[in-house]
Amino acid sequence: MSRIVPVRIAAAALVPLFVAACTPTVQMRAPEEPITINLNVKLDAEVRVKLEEKAEQDIAQNPDLF
Amino acid sequence: MIRRATLIVMLALIAALGATPALAADLDSLRASGVIAERYDGFVEIRQSGSAEAREIVEEVNAKRREIYHKRAESQDVPVDQVGRVYAKQILEKLPEGVWFRTPDGEYVQK
């Protein structure tokens, strides 16, 4: 028991290295979390809410454009 | 000669399909295939070298979106680019996964 555990820990520590070695350098992977992009909107909160409502409507009413 | 033949075929295709009703399906499929990307400013762009038809769709969609953004900008008395960004956020939320989006720093991310 006491001799095997350190060996196992060492083996476990090596696993990420092997995985990393096998990972291609160029990755085209979609982010797992939803993308949050800062779009730098500089508007009054009130105006912004109004515009968001309008956007919602316009997008729903023009499925061919959005 | 080849150019003219291509043009005739394209025009025939457009006439056969009916340019406007096909717009939605084309935009969706071209976004899904990665040819067209959505942008942070509320407009679309060609991401991969696209066909003339794809470019036409980008122009048409952008022209019509621009009209809407201008109208909203005027009624709220705000800069039109800000309106586009608000719309971009909503568009992004509604996009299916796999569609490409261009961020303000010029990078493409895939939803």
PDB file of C-alpha atoms in Angstrom:
ATOM      1  CA  MET A   1       0.000   0.000   0.000  1.00  0.00           C
ATOM      2  CA  SER A   2       2.494   2.589   1.161  1.00  0.00           C
ATOM      3  CA  ARG A   3       4.850   1.759  -1.742  1.00  0.00           C
ATOM      4  CA  ILE A   4       2.201   1.605  -4.406  1.00  0.00           C
ATOM      5  CA  VAL A   5       0.542   4.944  -3.657  1.00  0.00           C
ATOM      6  CA  PRO A   6       3.535   7.161  -4.581  1.00  0.00           C
ATOM      7  CA  VAL A   7       3.935   5.227  -7.813  1.00  0.00           C
ATOM      8  CA  ARG A   8       0.311   5.810  -8.644  1.00  0.00           C
ATOM      9  CA  ILE A   9       0.608   9.489  -7.884  1.00  0.00           C
ATOM     10  CA  ALA A  10       3.631   9.742 -10.131  1.00  0.00           C
ATOM     11  CA  ALA A  11       1.785   7.909 -12.904  1.00  0.00           C
ATOM     12  CA  ALA A  12      -1.223  10.174 -12.516  1.00  0.00           C
ATOM     13  CA  ALA A  13       1.027  13.203 -12.673  1.00  0.00           C
ATOM     14  CA  LEU A  14       2.406  11.999 -15.991  1.00  0.00           C
ATOM     15  CA  VAL A  15      -1.002  11.601 -17.623  1.00  0.00           C
ATOM     16  CA  PRO A  16      -1.528  15.309 -18.376  1.00  0.00           C
ATOM     17  CA  LEU A  17       1.906  15.411 -19.975  1.00  0.00           C
ATOM     18  CA  PHE A  18       1.006  12.600 -22.357  1.00  0.00           C
ATOM     19  CA  VAL A  19      -2.312  14.205 -23.111  1.00  0.00           C
ATOM     20  CA  ALA A  20      -0.635  17.535 -23.747  1.00  0.00           C
ATOM     21  CA  ALA A  21       1.867  15.903 -26.055  1.00  0.00           C
ATOM     22  CA  CYS A  22      -0.919  14.440 -28.134  1.00  0.00           C
ATOM     23  CA  THR A  23      -2.916  17.651 -28.397  1.00  0.00           C
ATOM     24  CA  PRO A  24      -2.537  19.386 -31.749  1.00  0.00           C
ATOM     25  CA  THR A  25      -1.116  22.877 -31.546  1.00  0.00           C
ATOM     26  CA  VAL A  26      -3.746  24.413 -33.788  1.00  0.00           C
ATOM     27  CA  GLN A  27      -7.127  24.048 -32.223  1.00  0.00           C
ATOM     28  CA  MET A  28     -10.413  24.949 -33.814  1.00  0.00           C
ATOM     29  CA  ARG A  29     -12.654  24.289 -30.904  1.00  0.00           C
ATOM     30  CA  ALA A  30     -15.893  25.966 -30.000  1.00  0.00           C
ATOM     31  CA  PRO A  31     -15.822  27.423 -26.511  1.00  0.00           C
ATOM     32  CA  GLU A  32     -17.740  25.273 -24.071  1.00  0.00           C
ATOM     33  CA  GLU A  33     -19.252  28.205 -22.291  1.00  0.00           C
ATOM     34  CA  PRO A  34     -21.544  30.628 -24.061  1.00  0.00           C
ATOM     35  CA  ILE A  35     -19.525  33.352 -25.687  1.00  0.00           C
ATOM     36  CA  THR A  36     -19.559  36.611 -23.860  1.00  0.00           C
ATOM     37  CA  ILE A  37     -18.197  39.386 -25.985  1.00  0.00           C
ATOM     38  CA  ASN A  38     -17.878  42.938 -24.846  1.00  0.00           C
ATOM     39  CA  LEU A  39     -19.497  44.889 -27.626  1.00  0.00           C
ATOM     40  CA  ASN A  40     -18.699  48.246 -26.039  1.00  0.00           C
ATOM     41  CA  VAL A  41     -22.207  49.564 -26.028  1.00  0.00           C
ATOM     42  CA  LYS A  42     -22.121  53.061 -24.593  1.00  0.00           C
ATOM     43  CA  LEU A  43     -25.739  53.923 -24.136  1.00  0.00           C
ATOM     44  CA  ASP A  44     -28.031  55.075 -21.436  1.00  0.00           C
ATOM     45  CA  ALA A  45     -29.539  52.047 -19.672  1.00  0.00           C
ATOM     46  CA  GLU A  46     -33.032  53.217 -20.514  1.00  0.00           C
ATOM     47  CA  VAL A  47     -32.309  53.749 -24.203  1.00  0.00           C
ATOM     48  CA  ARG A  48     -30.490  50.452 -24.308  1.00  0.00           C
ATOM     49  CA  VAL A  49     -33.470  48.544 -22.952  1.00  0.00           C
ATOM     50  CA  LYS A  50     -35.737  50.238 -25.495  1.00  0.00           C
ATOM     51  CA  LEU A  51     -33.391  49.337 -28.323  1.00  0.00           C
ATOM     52  CA  GLU A  52     -33.133  45.759 -27.136  1.00  0.00           C
ATOM     53  CA  GLU A  53     -36.916  45.496 -27.266  1.00  0.00           C
ATOM     54  CA  LYS A  54     -36.932  46.947 -30.775  1.00  0.00           C
ATOM     55  CA  ALA A  55     -34.163  44.572 -31.798  1.00  0.00           C
ATOM     56  CA  GLU A  56     -36.150  41.649 -30.471  1.00  0.00           C
ATOM     57  CA  GLN A  57     -39.162  42.722 -32.538  1.00  0.00           C
ATOM     58  CA  ASP A  58     -37.210  43.518 -35.689  1.00  0.00           C
ATOM     59  CA  ILE A  59     -35.372  40.204 -35.578  1.00  0.00           C
ATOM     60  CA  ALA A  60     -38.617  38.291 -35.073  1.00  0.00           C
ATOM     61  CA  GLN A  61     -40.370  40.181 -37.870  1.00  0.00           C
ATOM     62  CA  ASN A  62     -37.544  39.894 -40.386  1.00  0.00           C
ATOM     63  CA  PRO A  63     -36.368  36.294 -40.269  1.00  0.00           C
ATOM     64  CA  ASP A  64     -34.924  36.740 -43.743  1.00  0.00           C
ATOM     65  CA  LEU A  65     -32.569  39.496 -42.568  1.00  0.00           C
ATOM     66  CA  PHE A  66     -31.384  38.221 -39.201  1.00  0.00           C
TER      67      PHE A  66
ATOM     68  CA  MET B   1     -16.597  33.924 -72.706  1.00  0.00           C
ATOM     69  CA  ILE B   2     -16.510  31.720 -69.636  1.00  0.00           C
ATOM     70  CA  ARG B   3     -17.383  34.691 -67.512  1.00  0.00           C
ATOM     71  CA  ARG B   4     -20.393  35.507 -69.595  1.00  0.00           C
ATOM     72  CA  ALA B   5     -21.594  31.894 -69.498  1.00  0.00           C
ATOM     73  CA  THR B   6     -21.214  31.830 -65.711  1.00  0.00           C
ATOM     74  CA  LEU B   7     -23.141  35.047 -65.427  1.00  0.00           C
ATOM     75  CA  ILE B   8     -25.984  33.737 -67.568  1.00  0.00           C
ATOM     76  CA  VAL B   9     -26.200  30.536 -65.530  1.00  0.00           C
ATOM     77  CA  MET B  10     -26.209  32.561 -62.310  1.00  0.00           C
ATOM     78  CA  LEU B  11     -28.894  34.910 -63.541  1.00  0.00           C
ATOM     79  CA  ALA B  12     -30.993  31.950 -64.648  1.00  0.00           C
ATOM     80  CA  LEU B  13     -30.559  30.374 -61.230  1.00  0.00           C
ATOM     81  CA  ILE B  14     -31.515  33.567 -59.470  1.00  0.00           C
ATOM     82  CA  ALA B  15     -34.564  33.944 -61.683  1.00  0.00           C
ATOM     83  CA  ALA B  16     -35.542  30.322 -61.141  1.00  0.00           C
ATOM     84  CA  LEU B  17     -35.172  30.447 -57.401  1.00  0.00           C
ATOM     85  CA  GLY B  18     -36.617  33.904 -56.958  1.00  0.00           C
ATOM     86  CA  ALA B  19     -33.937  36.038 -55.306  1.00  0.00           C
ATOM     87  CA  THR B  20     -35.814  37.395 -52.318  1.00  0.00           C
ATOM     88  CA  PRO B  21     -37.751  34.451 -50.891  1.00  0.00           C
ATOM     89  CA  ALA B  22     -34.565  32.379 -50.951  1.00  0.00           C
ATOM     90  CA  LEU B  23     -32.698  34.991 -48.909  1.00  0.00           C
ATOM     91  CA  ALA B  24     -33.439  33.540 -45.480  1.00  0.00           C
ATOM     92  CA  ALA B  25     -32.499  29.999 -46.378  1.00  0.00           C
ATOM     93  CA  ASP B  26     -29.351  31.226 -48.102  1.00  0.00           C
ATOM     94  CA  LEU B  27     -28.279  33.404 -45.205  1.00  0.00           C
ATOM     95  CA  ASP B  28     -28.865  30.567 -42.756  1.00  0.00           C
ATOM     96  CA  SER B  29     -27.047  27.986 -44.817  1.00  0.00           C
ATOM     97  CA  LEU B  30     -24.160  30.305 -45.659  1.00  0.00           C
ATOM     98  CA  ARG B  31     -23.775  31.166 -41.980  1.00  0.00           C
ATOM     99  CA  ALA B  32     -23.959  27.480 -41.045  1.00  0.00           C
ATOM    100  CA  SER B  33     -21.275  26.585 -43.563  1.00  0.00           C
ATOM    101  CA  GLY B  34     -19.022  29.381 -42.330  1.00  0.00           C
ATOM    102  CA  VAL B  35     -18.951  31.399 -45.549  1.00  0.00           C
ATOM    103  CA  ILE B  36     -20.777  34.276 -43.906  1.00  0.00           C
ATOM    104  CA  ALA B  37     -20.014  35.513 -40.407  1.00  0.00           C
ATOM    105  CA  GLU B  38     -22.018  37.770 -38.158  1.00  0.00           C
ATOM    106  CA  ARG B  39     -20.235  40.826 -36.839  1.00  0.00           C
ATOM    107  CA  TYR B  40     -20.024  42.805 -33.614  1.00  0.00           C
ATOM    108  CA  ASP B  41     -21.499  45.839 -35.400  1.00  0.00           C
ATOM    109  CA  GLY B  42     -24.723  44.135 -36.401  1.00  0.00           C
ATOM    110  CA  PHE B  43     -23.756  43.418 -39.979  1.00  0.00           C
ATOM    111  CA  VAL B  44     -22.648  40.301 -41.830  1.00  0.00           C
ATOM    112  CA  GLU B  45     -19.481  39.715 -43.818  1.00  0.00           C
ATOM    113  CA  ILE B  46     -17.838  37.135 -46.016  1.00  0.00           C
ATOM    114  CA  ARG B  47     -15.560  35.043 -43.809  1.00  0.00           C
ATOM    115  CA  GLN B  48     -14.369  32.522 -46.375  1.00  0.00           C
ATOM    116  CA  SER B  49     -14.001  33.376 -50.013  1.00  0.00           C
ATOM    117  CA  GLY B  50     -17.577  33.181 -51.089  1.00  0.00           C
ATOM    118  CA  SER B  51     -19.432  32.980 -54.360  1.00  0.00           C
ATOM    119  CA  ALA B  52     -20.789  36.057 -56.079  1.00  0.00           C
ATOM    120  CA  GLU B  53     -24.166  35.026 -54.750  1.00  0.00           C
ATOM    121  CA  ALA B  54     -22.869  35.019 -51.180  1.00  0.00           C
ATOM    122  CA  ARG B  55     -21.467  38.514 -51.650  1.00  0.00           C
ATOM    123  CA  GLU B  56     -24.767  39.642 -53.061  1.00  0.00           C
ATOM    124  CA  ILE B  57     -26.592  38.286 -50.034  1.00  0.00           C
ATOM    125  CA  VAL B  58     -24.177  40.059 -47.692  1.00  0.00           C
ATOM    126  CA  GLU B  59     -24.782  43.340 -49.499  1.00  0.00           C
ATOM    127  CA  GLU B  60     -28.527  42.953 -49.564  1.00  0.00           C
ATOM    128  CA  VAL B  61     -28.825  41.884 -45.934  1.00  0.00           C
ATOM    129  CA  ASN B  62     -26.534  44.688 -44.790  1.00  0.00           C
ATOM    130  CA  ALA B  63     -28.387  47.322 -46.804  1.00  0.00           C
ATOM    131  CA  LYS B  64     -31.706  46.303 -45.306  1.00  0.00           C
ATOM    132  CA  ARG B  65     -30.295  46.042 -41.793  1.00  0.00           C
ATOM    133  CA  ARG B  66     -28.689  49.466 -42.193  1.00  0.00           C
ATOM    134  CA  GLU B  67     -32.100  50.941 -42.983  1.00  0.00           C
ATOM    135  CA  ILE B  68     -33.531  49.489 -39.795  1.00  0.00           C
ATOM    136  CA  TYR B  69     -30.580  50.654 -37.666  1.00  0.00           C
ATOM    137  CA  HIS B  70     -30.843  54.165 -39.070  1.00  0.00           C
ATOM    138  CA  LYS B  71     -34.508  54.316 -38.318  1.00  0.00           C
ATOM    139  CA  ARG B  72     -33.962  53.183 -34.722  1.00  0.00           C
ATOM    140  CA  ALA B  73     -30.997  55.504 -34.260  1.00  0.00           C
ATOM    141  CA  GLU B  74     -33.049  58.473 -35.353  1.00  0.00           C
ATOM    142  CA  SER B  75     -36.025  57.693 -33.178  1.00  0.00           C
ATOM    143  CA  GLN B  76     -33.827  57.179 -30.089  1.00  0.00           C
ATOM    144  CA  ASP B  77     -31.400  59.957 -31.026  1.00  0.00           C
ATOM    145  CA  VAL B  78     -28.309  57.761 -30.606  1.00  0.00           C
ATOM    146  CA  PRO B  79     -25.348  56.937 -32.870  1.00  0.00           C
ATOM    147  CA  VAL B  80     -26.186  54.323 -35.479  1.00  0.00           C
ATOM    148  CA  ASP B  81     -23.120  52.203 -34.679  1.00  0.00           C
ATOM    149  CA  GLN B  82     -24.377  51.774 -31.130  1.00  0.00           C
ATOM    150  CA  VAL B  83     -27.706  50.547 -32.454  1.00  0.00           C
ATOM    151  CA  GLY B  84     -25.886  47.983 -34.572  1.00  0.00           C
ATOM    152  CA  ARG B  85     -24.029  46.709 -31.517  1.00  0.00           C
ATOM    153  CA  VAL B  86     -27.218  46.265 -29.543  1.00  0.00           C
ATOM    154  CA  TYR B  87     -28.691  44.310 -32.443  1.00  0.00           C
ATOM    155  CA  ALA B  88     -25.499  42.265 -32.757  1.00  0.00           C
ATOM    156  CA  LYS B  89     -25.916  41.082 -29.192  1.00  0.00           C
ATOM    157  CA  GLN B  90     -29.474  39.936 -29.834  1.00  0.00           C
ATOM    158  CA  ILE B  91     -28.541  38.330 -33.141  1.00  0.00           C
ATOM    159  CA  LEU B  92     -25.723  36.437 -31.450  1.00  0.00           C
ATOM    160  CA  GLU B  93     -28.063  35.152 -28.759  1.00  0.00           C
ATOM    161  CA  LYS B  94     -30.453  33.772 -31.352  1.00  0.00           C
ATOM    162  CA  LEU B  95     -27.877  32.231 -33.665  1.00  0.00           C
ATOM    163  CA  PRO B  96     -27.637  28.457 -33.865  1.00  0.00           C
ATOM    164  CA  GLU B  97     -24.408  26.878 -32.669  1.00  0.00           C
ATOM    165  CA  GLY B  98     -21.578  26.629 -35.138  1.00  0.00           C
ATOM    166  CA  VAL B  99     -22.040  30.078 -36.640  1.00  0.00           C
ATOM    167  CA  TRP B 100     -19.008  32.382 -36.729  1.00  0.00           C
ATOM    168  CA  PHE B 101     -19.000  35.766 -35.088  1.00  0.00           C
ATOM    169  CA  ARG B 102     -16.435  38.514 -35.493  1.00  0.00           C
ATOM    170  CA  THR B 103     -15.520  40.327 -32.286  1.00  0.00           C
ATOM    171  CA  PRO B 104     -14.550  44.013 -32.041  1.00  0.00           C
ATOM    172  CA  ASP B 105     -10.848  43.066 -31.923  1.00  0.00           C
ATOM    173  CA  GLY B 106     -11.139  41.340 -35.276  1.00  0.00           C
ATOM    174  CA  GLU B 107     -11.138  37.739 -34.089  1.00  0.00           C
ATOM    175  CA  TYR B 108     -13.598  35.112 -35.179  1.00  0.00           C
ATOM    176  CA  VAL B 109     -15.265  32.979 -32.573  1.00  0.00           C
ATOM    177  CA  GLN B 110     -17.556  30.069 -33.261  1.00  0.00           C
ATOM    178  CA  LYS B 111     -20.729  29.873 -31.289  1.00  0.00           C
TER     179      LYS B 111
END
